[in-house]
Amino acid sequence: MAQVQLHRHTAPLKLDGAMTHMDLGGIITQLEGDKWIRNHNVFQLQLLGEFAVKEKNRKANWHLEFINVYEGWYQRLSRGRGRIHLLHLVAKHEDVLTNYEAYVWEKVDRPLDWEKVDRPLDWKRMDLPLELRSLSPMVLDEDPSA
């Protein structure tokens, strides 16, 4: 059985509100709140994670297999631009499980009814008001005993 590698964030995770702006493909928008809000909707988190992995596979010709999202947060974007979701997820590539950090933009112009989304997601038929902003592996932790 493959083991999950221990990782830390590629950049400091700013749940204290220090991150105030988000680049949405050339549109710089301000985060509405001053804190990231923990998302407890497990169904929504798993769909967002599955979407993130499938989009990365499609756009970058990666071959990841989505396993699960183990934690997630969101913040509302200013000017009615929706919400940005921050996910920590596990995906597998060639029997190696790795932690990833993903940012998914949920666009407000077409709010998503999460209960009506068909699973499993089929990227050939996906017409979701979502956009993957980033998916990257988390960096290995240094050995604290060294």
Tab-separated table of C-alpha atoms in Angstrom:
chain	number	residue	atom	x	y	z
A	1	MET	CA	0.000	0.000	0.000
A	2	ALA	CA	1.334	3.418	-0.926
A	3	GLN	CA	2.173	5.874	1.830
A	4	VAL	CA	1.205	9.546	1.867
A	5	GLN	CA	4.295	11.737	1.855
A	6	LEU	CA	4.476	14.358	4.607
A	7	HIS	CA	4.357	17.872	3.212
A	8	ARG	CA	4.050	21.480	4.236
A	9	HIS	CA	2.618	24.379	2.252
A	10	THR	CA	4.522	25.666	-0.781
A	11	ALA	CA	3.804	29.177	0.483
A	12	PRO	CA	2.637	30.295	3.902
A	13	LEU	CA	-1.055	29.525	4.236
A	14	LYS	CA	-2.476	32.842	5.303
A	15	LEU	CA	-5.626	31.944	7.200
A	16	ASP	CA	-5.162	35.077	9.297
A	17	GLY	CA	-6.372	37.355	6.494
A	18	ALA	CA	-2.899	38.514	5.437
A	19	MET	CA	-3.644	37.516	1.828
A	20	THR	CA	-6.005	40.266	0.636
A	21	HIS	CA	-5.890	40.044	-3.173
A	22	MET	CA	-6.329	37.234	-5.706
A	23	ASP	CA	-5.270	37.187	-9.365
A	24	LEU	CA	-8.121	35.777	-11.449
A	25	GLY	CA	-6.350	35.564	-14.785
A	26	GLY	CA	-5.386	39.201	-15.142
A	27	ILE	CA	-8.225	40.487	-12.959
A	28	ILE	CA	-6.883	41.426	-9.543
A	29	THR	CA	-9.722	41.306	-7.048
A	30	GLN	CA	-9.853	41.893	-3.341
A	31	LEU	CA	-10.937	39.205	-0.919
A	32	GLU	CA	-14.082	40.408	0.829
A	33	GLY	CA	-13.437	38.989	4.274
A	34	ASP	CA	-10.421	39.253	6.490
A	35	LYS	CA	-10.287	35.532	7.279
A	36	TRP	CA	-10.525	32.240	5.427
A	37	ILE	CA	-13.698	30.361	6.412
A	38	ARG	CA	-13.403	26.624	6.993
A	39	ASN	CA	-15.643	24.660	4.627
A	40	HIS	CA	-17.374	21.772	6.414
A	41	ASN	CA	-19.419	20.624	3.389
A	42	VAL	CA	-17.704	17.304	2.659
A	43	PHE	CA	-19.702	16.680	-0.541
A	44	GLN	CA	-18.764	20.109	-1.933
A	45	LEU	CA	-15.103	19.702	-0.958
A	46	GLN	CA	-14.826	16.327	-2.710
A	47	LEU	CA	-16.421	17.696	-5.902
A	48	LEU	CA	-14.102	20.713	-5.895
A	49	GLY	CA	-11.073	18.465	-5.388
A	50	GLU	CA	-12.156	16.068	-8.116
A	51	PHE	CA	-12.698	19.035	-10.442
A	52	ALA	CA	-9.242	20.466	-9.625
A	53	VAL	CA	-7.440	17.204	-10.400
A	54	LYS	CA	-9.392	16.535	-13.607
A	55	GLU	CA	-8.825	20.088	-14.848
A	56	LYS	CA	-5.080	19.875	-14.134
A	57	ASN	CA	-4.920	16.518	-15.934
A	58	ARG	CA	-6.748	17.988	-18.932
A	59	LYS	CA	-4.819	21.271	-19.143
A	60	ALA	CA	-1.307	20.046	-18.320
A	61	ASN	CA	-1.530	16.422	-19.505
A	62	TRP	CA	-0.909	15.163	-15.980
A	63	HIS	CA	-2.048	11.686	-14.944
A	64	LEU	CA	-3.193	12.129	-11.358
A	65	GLU	CA	-5.884	10.059	-9.692
A	66	PHE	CA	-7.981	12.036	-7.212
A	67	ILE	CA	-8.132	10.411	-3.751
A	68	ASN	CA	-9.767	12.952	-1.424
A	69	VAL	CA	-9.839	16.464	0.019
A	70	TYR	CA	-8.873	16.471	3.687
A	71	GLU	CA	-9.461	20.167	4.457
A	72	GLY	CA	-10.731	23.265	2.739
A	73	TRP	CA	-11.554	26.933	3.195
A	74	TYR	CA	-13.137	29.692	1.152
A	75	GLN	CA	-13.321	33.460	0.939
A	76	ARG	CA	-15.825	35.653	-0.831
A	77	LEU	CA	-14.444	37.874	-3.576
A	78	SER	CA	-15.315	41.559	-3.841
A	79	ARG	CA	-17.580	43.018	-6.521
A	80	GLY	CA	-19.752	39.892	-6.642
A	81	ARG	CA	-17.077	37.775	-8.319
A	82	GLY	CA	-17.950	34.621	-6.376
A	83	ARG	CA	-15.758	32.679	-3.983
A	84	ILE	CA	-12.232	31.317	-4.027
A	85	HIS	CA	-11.787	27.862	-2.499
A	86	LEU	CA	-8.493	26.720	-0.991
A	87	LEU	CA	-8.199	22.923	-0.823
A	88	HIS	CA	-5.681	20.488	0.600
A	89	LEU	CA	-6.072	17.201	-1.205
A	90	VAL	CA	-4.404	13.879	-1.869
A	91	ALA	CA	-3.855	12.534	-5.381
A	92	LYS	CA	-1.995	9.489	-6.649
A	93	HIS	CA	0.491	9.197	-9.493
A	94	GLU	CA	2.108	5.825	-10.201
A	95	ASP	CA	1.242	4.437	-6.733
A	96	VAL	CA	2.671	7.479	-4.935
A	97	LEU	CA	0.214	9.482	-2.839
A	98	THR	CA	1.065	13.178	-2.638
A	99	ASN	CA	-0.530	16.179	-0.937
A	100	TYR	CA	-1.545	19.080	-3.173
A	101	GLU	CA	-2.827	22.580	-2.578
A	102	ALA	CA	-5.478	23.861	-5.001
A	103	TYR	CA	-7.272	27.144	-5.546
A	104	VAL	CA	-10.625	26.885	-7.344
A	105	TRP	CA	-12.663	29.928	-8.346
A	106	GLU	CA	-16.430	29.460	-8.043
A	107	LYS	CA	-17.855	32.109	-10.364
A	108	VAL	CA	-20.962	33.917	-9.198
A	109	ASP	CA	-22.560	34.499	-12.605
A	110	ARG	CA	-23.817	30.904	-12.569
A	111	PRO	CA	-24.145	29.699	-8.972
A	112	LEU	CA	-23.616	25.972	-8.633
A	113	ASP	CA	-26.278	23.723	-7.106
A	114	TRP	CA	-23.899	21.182	-5.575
A	115	GLU	CA	-26.598	18.531	-5.084
A	116	LYS	CA	-27.332	18.402	-8.840
A	117	VAL	CA	-23.760	17.801	-10.009
A	118	ASP	CA	-23.413	14.347	-11.579
A	119	ARG	CA	-20.664	12.112	-10.250
A	120	PRO	CA	-18.204	10.972	-11.264
A	121	LEU	CA	-17.269	14.176	-13.061
A	122	ASP	CA	-16.724	13.739	-16.795
A	123	TRP	CA	-14.337	16.453	-18.014
A	124	LYS	CA	-15.643	16.055	-21.579
A	125	ARG	CA	-19.102	17.124	-20.408
A	126	MET	CA	-18.145	19.527	-17.616
A	127	ASP	CA	-19.986	22.816	-17.865
A	128	LEU	CA	-19.420	24.080	-14.349
A	129	PRO	CA	-19.028	27.699	-13.194
A	130	LEU	CA	-15.605	26.775	-11.817
A	131	GLU	CA	-12.074	27.652	-12.842
A	132	LEU	CA	-8.885	26.044	-11.564
A	133	ARG	CA	-6.460	28.813	-10.565
A	134	SER	CA	-3.667	26.630	-9.162
A	135	LEU	CA	-2.808	23.032	-8.252
A	136	SER	CA	0.663	22.328	-6.933
A	137	PRO	CA	2.381	19.718	-4.772
A	138	MET	CA	3.104	20.703	-1.200
A	139	VAL	CA	6.800	20.812	-0.249
A	140	LEU	CA	8.298	18.088	1.939
A	141	ASP	CA	8.760	18.995	5.590
A	142	GLU	CA	12.258	19.070	6.955
A	143	ASP	CA	12.996	16.542	9.690
A	144	PRO	CA	12.395	18.453	12.963
A	145	SER	CA	14.759	16.118	14.845
A	146	ALA	CA	17.737	16.991	12.633
